[in-house]
Short mmCIF file of C-alpha atoms and ligand atoms in Angstrom, two decimals:
data_model
loop_
_atom_site.label_atom_id
_atom_site.label_comp_id
_atom_site.label_asym_id
_atom_site.label_seq_id
_atom_site.Cartn_x
_atom_site.Cartn_y
_atom_site.Cartn_z
CA MET A 10 134.97 86.06 111.33
CA ILE A 11 131.34 85.06 111.82
CA SER A 12 128.83 83.86 109.23
CA PHE A 13 126.26 86.21 107.73
CA GLU A 14 123.42 84.27 109.40
CA GLU A 15 125.14 84.49 112.78
CA ALA A 16 125.69 88.24 112.30
CA GLY A 17 122.01 88.72 111.42
CA ARG A 18 120.92 86.79 114.50
CA ARG A 19 123.26 88.68 116.82
CA VAL A 20 122.20 92.07 115.49
CA LEU A 21 118.49 91.28 115.89
CA ASP A 22 118.93 89.62 119.29
CA GLY A 23 120.64 92.74 120.59
CA ILE A 24 117.69 94.99 119.72
CA THR A 25 114.87 95.95 122.05
CA PRO A 26 112.14 97.85 120.17
CA VAL A 27 111.27 101.38 121.24
CA SER A 28 108.23 101.51 123.51
CA GLU A 29 107.17 105.19 123.53
CA SER A 30 104.07 105.83 121.48
CA ALA A 31 101.70 108.69 120.68
CA GLU A 32 98.47 109.32 118.78
CA VAL A 33 99.26 110.62 115.30
CA ALA A 34 96.96 111.82 112.51
CA VAL A 35 96.15 109.00 110.07
CA THR A 36 97.17 111.32 107.24
CA GLU A 37 100.71 111.50 108.73
CA ALA A 38 101.05 107.77 109.40
CA LEU A 39 102.42 106.41 106.11
CA GLY A 40 105.34 104.04 106.78
CA ARG A 41 104.99 104.38 110.55
CA VAL A 42 104.47 101.47 112.95
CA LEU A 43 101.31 100.72 114.94
CA ALA A 44 101.89 100.65 118.70
CA HIS A 45 98.56 98.91 119.41
CA SER A 46 96.33 96.66 117.35
CA ILE A 47 93.31 98.39 115.82
CA LEU A 48 89.91 96.72 116.36
CA ALA A 49 86.89 97.38 114.12
CA PRO A 50 84.60 99.75 116.07
CA PHE A 51 81.66 98.54 113.95
CA ALA A 52 80.98 95.98 111.24
CA VAL A 53 82.16 96.92 107.75
CA PRO A 54 79.97 97.31 105.79
CA ASN A 55 77.65 98.28 108.62
CA HIS A 56 74.50 97.10 106.81
CA ASP A 57 73.57 94.60 104.11
CA ASN A 58 73.81 96.52 100.84
CA SER A 59 73.32 96.05 97.16
CA ALA A 60 76.25 94.91 95.00
CA MET A 61 74.43 95.92 91.80
CA ASP A 62 72.19 98.52 90.25
CA GLY A 63 68.85 96.72 89.99
CA TYR A 64 65.72 95.75 91.88
CA GLY A 65 65.41 94.49 95.43
CA VAL A 66 62.72 91.84 95.85
CA ARG A 67 61.44 89.19 98.27
CA PHE A 68 62.72 85.84 96.97
CA GLN A 69 59.57 84.07 98.17
CA ASP A 70 57.46 86.28 95.86
CA LEU A 71 59.21 85.00 92.73
CA ALA A 72 57.71 82.20 90.63
CA HIS A 73 60.18 79.39 89.91
CA GLU A 74 59.27 78.58 86.30
CA GLU A 75 57.86 81.83 84.92
CA LYS A 76 58.19 85.58 85.04
CA THR A 77 56.92 87.55 88.05
CA THR A 78 55.61 91.10 87.91
CA LEU A 79 56.04 93.25 91.02
CA THR A 80 55.15 96.83 91.97
CA VAL A 81 58.03 99.25 92.41
CA VAL A 82 57.31 101.12 95.65
CA ALA A 83 60.49 103.15 96.12
CA ASP A 84 63.67 104.35 94.48
CA LEU A 85 66.84 103.89 96.59
CA PRO A 86 69.96 105.65 95.38
CA ALA A 87 73.16 105.01 97.41
CA GLY A 88 72.92 106.92 100.65
CA SER A 89 69.14 106.69 101.05
CA ARG A 90 67.23 103.94 102.79
CA LEU A 91 63.72 102.56 103.05
CA SER A 92 62.47 102.59 106.62
CA THR A 93 59.42 100.37 106.01
CA PRO A 94 59.72 96.63 105.27
CA LEU A 95 59.15 95.43 101.74
CA GLY A 96 55.57 94.03 101.44
CA GLN A 97 54.30 91.08 99.45
CA GLY A 98 54.46 91.70 95.70
CA GLU A 99 56.65 94.78 96.13
CA ALA A 100 60.07 95.68 94.73
CA VAL A 101 62.43 98.62 95.17
CA ARG A 102 64.68 100.18 92.60
CA ILE A 103 68.08 99.97 94.31
CA MET A 104 71.54 101.30 93.45
CA THR A 105 74.95 99.81 94.27
CA GLY A 106 75.83 100.42 97.90
CA ALA A 107 72.27 101.28 99.03
CA PRO A 108 71.12 99.49 102.20
CA ILE A 109 68.92 96.46 101.63
CA PRO A 110 65.41 97.14 103.04
CA GLU A 111 63.95 94.80 105.64
CA GLY A 112 62.28 91.81 103.99
CA CYS A 113 64.30 92.13 100.80
CA ASP A 114 66.55 89.10 100.27
CA CYS A 115 67.44 89.19 96.57
CA VAL A 116 68.71 91.81 94.15
CA VAL A 117 68.03 91.33 90.43
CA MET A 118 70.35 93.11 87.98
CA GLN A 119 68.60 95.84 86.04
CA GLU A 120 69.79 94.35 82.73
CA GLU A 121 67.60 91.28 83.39
CA VAL A 122 64.25 92.97 84.06
CA GLU A 123 61.52 94.68 82.05
CA ARG A 124 60.24 97.91 83.50
CA GLN A 125 56.87 99.46 82.59
CA GLY A 126 55.61 102.38 84.61
CA ASN A 127 55.68 101.30 88.24
CA LEU A 128 55.77 97.61 87.34
CA VAL A 129 58.87 95.47 86.98
CA THR A 130 58.94 91.99 85.49
CA ILE A 131 61.57 89.56 86.81
CA PRO A 132 62.63 86.46 84.83
CA PRO A 133 62.72 83.04 86.57
CA GLY A 134 65.97 81.54 87.88
CA GLN A 135 66.90 84.13 90.54
CA LYS A 136 68.80 83.06 93.65
CA SER A 137 68.15 83.88 97.29
CA ARG A 138 70.68 86.44 98.70
CA ALA A 139 71.95 87.20 95.18
CA HIS A 140 73.91 90.47 94.77
CA ILE A 141 73.63 91.32 98.46
CA ARG A 142 76.84 92.23 100.28
CA PRO A 143 76.26 91.14 103.87
CA ALA A 144 77.06 93.43 106.79
CA GLY A 145 80.48 92.57 108.24
CA GLU A 146 81.67 90.85 105.04
CA ASP A 147 84.82 93.02 105.15
CA LEU A 148 85.28 93.25 108.93
CA ALA A 149 83.30 91.89 111.86
CA GLN A 150 82.79 94.33 114.75
CA GLY A 151 85.63 93.95 117.29
CA SER A 152 87.89 91.97 114.95
CA VAL A 153 91.59 92.88 114.62
CA VAL A 154 91.89 95.14 111.60
CA LEU A 155 95.61 95.90 111.79
CA GLU A 156 98.11 94.32 114.14
CA ARG A 157 100.51 96.01 116.51
CA GLY A 158 103.86 96.22 114.72
CA ARG A 159 102.27 96.75 111.32
CA ARG A 160 103.99 99.33 109.11
CA LEU A 161 101.18 101.29 107.56
CA GLY A 162 100.84 101.38 103.77
CA PRO A 163 98.37 103.37 101.65
CA ALA A 164 95.66 100.67 101.78
CA ASP A 165 96.05 100.50 105.58
CA LEU A 166 95.52 104.25 105.84
CA GLY A 167 92.39 103.87 103.69
CA LEU A 168 91.20 101.08 105.96
CA LEU A 169 91.66 103.27 109.04
CA ALA A 170 89.76 106.09 107.34
CA SER A 171 86.96 103.65 106.41
CA LEU A 172 86.55 103.03 110.14
CA GLY A 173 86.13 106.74 110.72
CA LEU A 174 89.45 106.98 112.57
CA THR A 175 91.39 110.24 112.41
CA THR A 176 94.34 109.30 114.65
CA VAL A 177 96.27 106.08 115.38
CA PRO A 178 98.69 105.04 118.13
CA LEU A 179 102.19 104.87 116.62
CA PHE A 180 105.62 104.11 117.98
CA ARG A 181 107.77 107.21 117.99
CA ARG A 182 110.02 107.87 115.04
CA LEU A 183 113.61 106.62 115.33
CA ARG A 184 116.45 109.12 115.36
CA VAL A 185 119.36 107.79 113.33
CA ALA A 186 122.68 109.63 113.15
CA LEU A 187 124.83 109.37 110.05
CA LEU A 188 128.56 110.09 109.71
CA SER A 189 131.06 109.67 106.86
CA THR A 190 134.74 109.25 107.60
CA GLY A 191 137.96 109.35 105.61
CA ASN A 192 140.75 111.83 104.86
CA GLU A 193 140.30 111.33 101.12
CA VAL A 194 136.54 111.93 101.17
CA ILE A 195 135.19 115.38 100.27
CA VAL A 196 131.71 116.83 99.88
CA PRO A 197 130.14 117.15 96.42
CA GLY A 198 130.50 120.73 95.19
CA ASP A 199 134.17 121.05 96.24
CA PRO A 200 136.78 120.59 93.48
CA LEU A 201 138.16 117.06 93.30
CA ALA A 202 141.93 116.60 93.65
CA PRO A 203 143.69 113.39 92.57
CA GLY A 204 143.20 110.69 95.21
CA GLN A 205 140.01 112.20 96.55
CA VAL A 206 136.48 110.83 96.26
CA TYR A 207 133.16 112.49 96.79
CA ASP A 208 131.10 111.43 99.77
CA SER A 209 128.42 109.31 98.13
CA ASN A 210 127.68 107.17 101.17
CA ARG A 211 125.96 109.82 103.21
CA THR A 212 123.65 110.80 100.38
CA ALA A 213 122.78 107.17 99.56
CA LEU A 214 122.21 106.23 103.20
CA ARG A 215 120.20 109.36 103.86
CA GLY A 216 117.93 108.26 101.00
CA ALA A 217 117.64 104.77 102.42
CA LEU A 218 116.83 106.07 105.91
CA THR A 219 114.30 108.55 104.56
CA ALA A 220 112.56 105.72 102.68
CA LEU A 221 112.41 103.84 105.97
CA GLY A 222 110.70 106.79 107.63
CA VAL A 223 113.27 107.60 110.33
CA GLU A 224 114.55 111.00 111.37
CA VAL A 225 118.09 111.47 110.07
CA ILE A 226 120.64 113.38 112.13
CA ASP A 227 123.39 114.32 109.69
CA LEU A 228 126.74 114.41 111.50
CA GLY A 229 128.53 115.30 108.29
CA LEU A 230 131.96 114.18 107.20
CA VAL A 231 135.10 113.85 109.32
CA GLY A 232 138.71 112.99 108.49
CA ASP A 233 140.72 110.15 110.00
CA ASP A 234 141.62 112.15 113.07
CA ARG A 235 141.16 110.46 116.40
CA ARG A 236 140.09 113.52 118.42
CA GLU A 237 137.68 114.89 115.82
CA LEU A 238 136.25 111.47 115.14
CA ALA A 239 135.70 110.75 118.83
CA ALA A 240 133.96 114.11 119.28
CA ARG A 241 131.67 113.58 116.30
CA LEU A 242 130.80 110.03 117.36
CA ASP A 243 129.97 111.32 120.81
CA GLU A 244 127.42 113.70 119.23
CA GLY A 245 125.62 110.71 117.72
CA SER A 246 125.74 108.56 120.82
CA ASP A 247 122.34 109.63 122.14
CA ALA A 248 120.52 108.75 118.91
CA ASP A 249 118.70 105.42 118.63
CA ALA A 250 121.23 104.30 116.05
CA LEU A 251 124.51 105.65 114.75
CA ILE A 252 125.65 104.66 111.28
CA THR A 253 129.17 105.45 110.09
CA THR A 254 130.96 104.60 106.88
CA GLY A 255 134.66 103.92 106.49
CA GLY A 256 137.43 103.29 108.98
CA VAL A 257 136.46 99.78 110.01
CA SER A 258 138.98 97.63 108.17
CA VAL A 259 142.57 96.99 109.16
CA GLY A 260 144.31 99.99 107.57
CA ASP A 261 146.49 102.37 109.60
CA HIS A 262 143.78 105.01 109.66
CA ASP A 263 140.82 102.80 110.48
CA LEU A 264 140.01 104.52 113.73
CA VAL A 265 136.26 104.02 113.98
CA LYS A 266 136.65 100.51 115.29
CA GLU A 267 139.30 101.57 117.79
CA ILE A 268 137.22 104.40 119.20
CA LEU A 269 134.15 102.17 119.42
CA ALA A 270 136.14 99.59 121.36
CA GLU A 271 137.44 102.24 123.80
CA SER A 272 134.30 104.32 124.35
CA GLY A 273 131.58 101.75 123.75
CA ALA A 274 131.44 98.09 122.88
CA ILE A 275 132.17 96.08 119.74
CA HIS A 276 130.01 92.99 119.42
CA PHE A 277 131.61 91.81 116.19
CA TRP A 278 133.40 93.32 113.24
CA LYS A 279 134.13 90.71 110.60
CA VAL A 280 131.37 88.99 108.67
CA ALA A 281 131.85 86.28 106.05
CA MET A 282 130.01 88.16 103.32
CA LYS A 283 131.03 89.82 100.08
CA PRO A 284 130.84 92.71 99.73
CA GLY A 285 131.01 93.94 103.31
CA LYS A 286 133.50 91.85 105.27
CA PRO A 287 134.78 94.58 107.59
CA GLN A 288 132.09 96.17 109.71
CA ALA A 289 131.73 97.15 113.33
CA TYR A 290 128.56 96.36 115.18
CA GLY A 291 128.13 97.38 118.79
CA ARG A 292 126.92 100.09 121.19
CA LEU A 293 128.03 103.64 121.77
CA GLY A 294 126.18 105.46 124.54
CA ARG A 295 122.53 104.66 124.01
CA ALA A 296 122.97 104.22 120.25
CA HIS A 297 123.10 100.95 118.39
CA PHE A 298 126.28 101.32 116.39
CA PHE A 299 126.60 100.20 112.78
CA GLY A 300 130.07 100.82 111.37
CA LEU A 301 129.70 100.19 107.64
CA PRO A 302 132.59 99.71 105.24
CA GLY A 303 133.60 102.79 103.25
CA ASN A 304 133.18 101.19 99.86
CA PRO A 305 129.88 102.53 98.54
CA VAL A 306 128.51 99.18 97.35
CA SER A 307 129.58 97.36 100.50
CA GLY A 308 128.00 99.97 102.74
CA LEU A 309 124.62 99.78 101.03
CA VAL A 310 124.60 95.98 100.79
CA VAL A 311 125.36 95.71 104.51
CA TYR A 312 122.69 98.32 105.17
CA LEU A 313 120.09 96.38 103.17
CA THR A 314 120.89 92.96 104.56
CA LEU A 315 121.82 93.60 108.21
CA VAL A 316 121.06 97.18 109.27
CA LYS A 317 117.60 97.66 107.78
CA PRO A 318 116.06 94.60 109.50
CA ALA A 319 117.61 95.81 112.76
CA LEU A 320 116.18 99.30 112.36
CA LEU A 321 112.76 97.83 111.55
CA LYS A 322 112.86 95.80 114.76
CA LEU A 323 113.98 98.90 116.67
CA MET A 324 111.01 100.82 115.19
CA GLY A 325 108.69 98.21 116.72
CA ALA A 326 107.80 96.66 113.36
CA ILE A 327 107.08 92.99 112.89
CA VAL A 328 110.29 91.63 111.36
CA GLU A 329 109.45 89.74 108.19
CA PRO A 330 111.78 87.33 106.43
CA PRO A 331 113.78 88.90 103.58
CA ARG A 332 111.98 88.90 100.23
CA ARG A 333 113.81 86.06 98.58
CA CYS A 334 112.82 83.67 95.82
CA ARG A 335 114.36 81.37 93.25
CA LEU A 336 114.71 82.50 89.64
CA PRO A 337 116.44 81.29 86.48
CA PHE A 338 119.83 82.90 85.90
CA ARG A 339 120.99 84.13 82.49
CA GLY A 340 124.64 84.64 81.69
CA HIS A 341 127.79 83.15 83.11
CA LEU A 342 129.31 83.81 86.50
CA ARG A 343 132.05 82.33 88.66
CA LYS A 344 133.18 83.00 92.18
CA LYS A 345 136.06 81.44 94.02
CA HIS A 346 135.99 83.05 97.46
CA GLY A 347 134.49 81.31 100.47
CA ARG A 348 132.15 84.02 101.73
CA LEU A 349 128.41 84.39 101.18
CA ASP A 350 128.13 86.57 98.09
CA PHE A 351 125.61 89.25 97.23
CA THR A 352 126.04 89.86 93.51
CA ARG A 353 124.16 92.86 92.15
CA GLY A 354 121.55 91.59 89.75
CA ARG A 355 118.72 92.78 87.62
CA VAL A 356 115.46 90.85 87.49
CA LEU A 357 113.95 91.23 84.04
CA PHE A 358 110.40 90.50 82.96
CA ALA A 359 109.08 89.58 79.52
CA GLY A 360 105.49 88.47 79.23
CA GLU A 361 104.99 86.29 82.28
CA GLU A 362 108.59 85.13 82.46
CA ALA A 363 111.19 86.48 84.85
CA TRP A 364 114.90 85.85 85.10
CA VAL A 365 117.92 87.49 86.68
CA GLU A 366 121.21 88.70 85.23
CA SER A 367 124.33 90.12 86.82
CA THR A 368 124.71 93.90 86.46
CA GLY A 369 128.32 93.41 85.34
CA PRO A 370 131.63 94.14 87.09
CA GLN A 371 131.13 93.70 90.82
CA GLY A 372 133.93 95.70 92.47
CA SER A 373 132.71 97.04 95.79
CA GLY A 374 133.45 100.60 94.67
CA ILE A 375 131.39 100.27 91.47
CA LEU A 376 128.27 102.06 92.60
CA SER A 377 126.71 101.99 89.13
CA SER A 378 126.42 98.18 89.52
CA LEU A 379 124.09 98.78 92.45
CA SER A 380 122.28 101.64 90.79
CA ARG A 381 121.34 99.32 87.91
CA ALA A 382 120.36 96.47 90.24
CA ASN A 383 116.92 95.65 91.58
CA ALA A 384 117.97 92.45 93.34
CA LEU A 385 120.90 90.76 95.03
CA ILE A 386 121.86 87.33 93.73
CA ILE A 387 122.81 85.27 96.77
CA LEU A 388 125.61 82.83 96.10
CA PRO A 389 126.44 80.31 98.83
CA GLU A 390 129.78 80.08 100.61
CA GLY A 391 132.44 78.23 98.64
CA PRO A 392 133.16 78.19 94.90
CA VAL A 393 130.17 78.65 92.58
CA GLU A 394 129.81 78.51 88.82
CA LEU A 395 126.57 79.63 87.21
CA ASN A 396 125.46 79.07 83.64
CA ASP A 397 122.43 79.99 81.57
CA GLY A 398 119.28 78.42 82.99
CA ASP A 399 120.68 77.60 86.45
CA THR A 400 118.35 78.49 89.29
CA VAL A 401 119.53 81.06 91.84
CA THR A 402 118.22 82.68 95.00
CA ILE A 403 117.63 86.40 94.79
CA GLN A 404 116.69 88.98 97.38
CA TRP A 405 114.63 91.89 96.14
CA ILE A 406 116.24 95.28 96.84
CA ASP A 407 113.78 97.46 98.66
CA TYR A 408 114.66 100.37 100.87
CA ASP A 409 111.21 101.04 102.37
P1 LIG B 519 137.60 102.44 104.18
O1 LIG B 519 136.51 101.50 104.58
O2 LIG B 519 137.66 103.66 105.01
O3 LIG B 519 138.90 101.71 104.08
O4 LIG B 519 137.23 102.91 102.70
C1 LIG B 519 137.16 101.96 101.66
C2 LIG B 519 136.97 102.67 100.31
O5 LIG B 519 135.73 103.37 100.30
C3 LIG B 519 138.01 103.70 100.00
O6 LIG B 519 138.35 103.57 98.64
C4 LIG B 519 137.33 105.01 100.28
O7 LIG B 519 137.87 106.04 99.49
C5 LIG B 519 135.92 104.73 99.91
N1 LIG B 519 135.03 105.58 100.71
C6 LIG B 519 135.09 105.74 102.04
N2 LIG B 519 134.13 106.59 102.46
C7 LIG B 519 133.41 106.95 101.37
C8 LIG B 519 132.30 107.79 101.15
N3 LIG B 519 131.69 108.42 102.18
N4 LIG B 519 131.82 107.92 99.90
C9 LIG B 519 132.42 107.29 98.87
N5 LIG B 519 133.49 106.46 99.01
C10 LIG B 519 133.99 106.29 100.24
MG1 LIG B 520 138.93 105.23 105.33
#
C-alpha cells in the first residue's frame, strides 16, 4: 500500500500531456486548454480615453485658486474623435470611453462644471491626468495575455474577443473511455431484483468528465466475465484514458486488475486513503488506465483527488494545487483507521463566517453523503477526534 501523496505523484509523473493542437473558434473554447500563449496584438485600450462623462481640458489653462471659463469647441460621444489638437482656452464635451484629443490632459466630471451656451466654467482644484484611462493600462502591446496551458473561462473568452481574435490555438480534446463492471450491476430502467444495484457510477463519472470538457466514449456495462471484460477493455485501449469502476479489490470476481496485469501494466493498486483503498492505476494499450473502486462514493472521491488532476495534466493544462484551506469544524467526529480520510462535508456560510460540517454517515456506498457535500474534510493518517471549533483542512469539490 502506498500513501495518497505518493500515489498522486506517481500518477502525475507518468503523464505526458497531449501535443496535437488546432485553431478553434473562440466561441467554442470554453473549458479548453491553450496550446500557445496569446500576446496582445495591440495595446488595450488602444488610446487614452475618458473615464467619465465631462469636459476635456488643458490642465495648464486652469487657474489654481479660482474658476476658469473655457470655450467648448466640440462634442465627443464614445466612438467619435477630435482630429485637431485642443487649443488654448478650449474644452471638449467628452463621454466615457471617447478618445482623449491631443493636448487634452485632464477630464473634469460634468457634475462639477457650470455650462452656459458654448462656455463651461471649471472650479479650481483639478488634477493633471485626472479621469484619463491611459492607453495600455489593461494590456501593453506584445505582453502575454493568456499563458499556454490556461483553461479558458468566460472572462478569458471575453479577453480574447477584446483583442479582436476569432480563433485560438487549443490542445485537442481528450478521449476518455468509461466502463462499469459487476454481475450485480444493472442499467437504470430495468427492474431491480434483490441483490442488484443500478449503475450510478457511469452516470456520475460521465457528468464529471463532461464538466471537464473531454469527449466521453461510453463502453457501457459488463459483468464479471473474463472474456467479455477483456474484449470491452480492449475497445477502450486506444483512448487517451480508460476509466473503469468495480473489480479492483480482492474478491473472487475482481477481474479488472487481473486483466490489466496480463494485457497491460499495473503501476499500483492499493492507496492508503479512505474511501478508495483498492484501485488499479496503469497502462492498457495507449490509454492511461484508472481502475476505480465500485463503491459510488469511493469512485468519485478517487476521481476528484487523483484522476482529475491527471486528466488535466494530460489535457495540457497547468496543474494547480488542490483548492484546500483551513476552516472551523462544527459537530463531533472520530476516526480510528490509519489511512488519509476524505470525509464528505458541507461548507456553510452565514454573514461573513464559514464553517464545515460532516454530511452524516460516511459509508462508501452512501452516495447521498456526496450529493449533499460541497467539500471533502481531509483527516490525517492515524486516529483523529474532532470537536466543535477545531480547525480542519478542506478541499473544495469542483468537477470543472
Ligand atoms: P467492487 O469494487 O466491484 O467490489 O464493488 C464494490 C461495491 O460497489 C459493490 O457493493 C457494488 O455493488 C457497488 N458497485 C459496483 N459497481 C457499481 C456501479 N457501477 N454503480 C453503483 N454501484 C456499484
Ligand atoms: Mg464487482
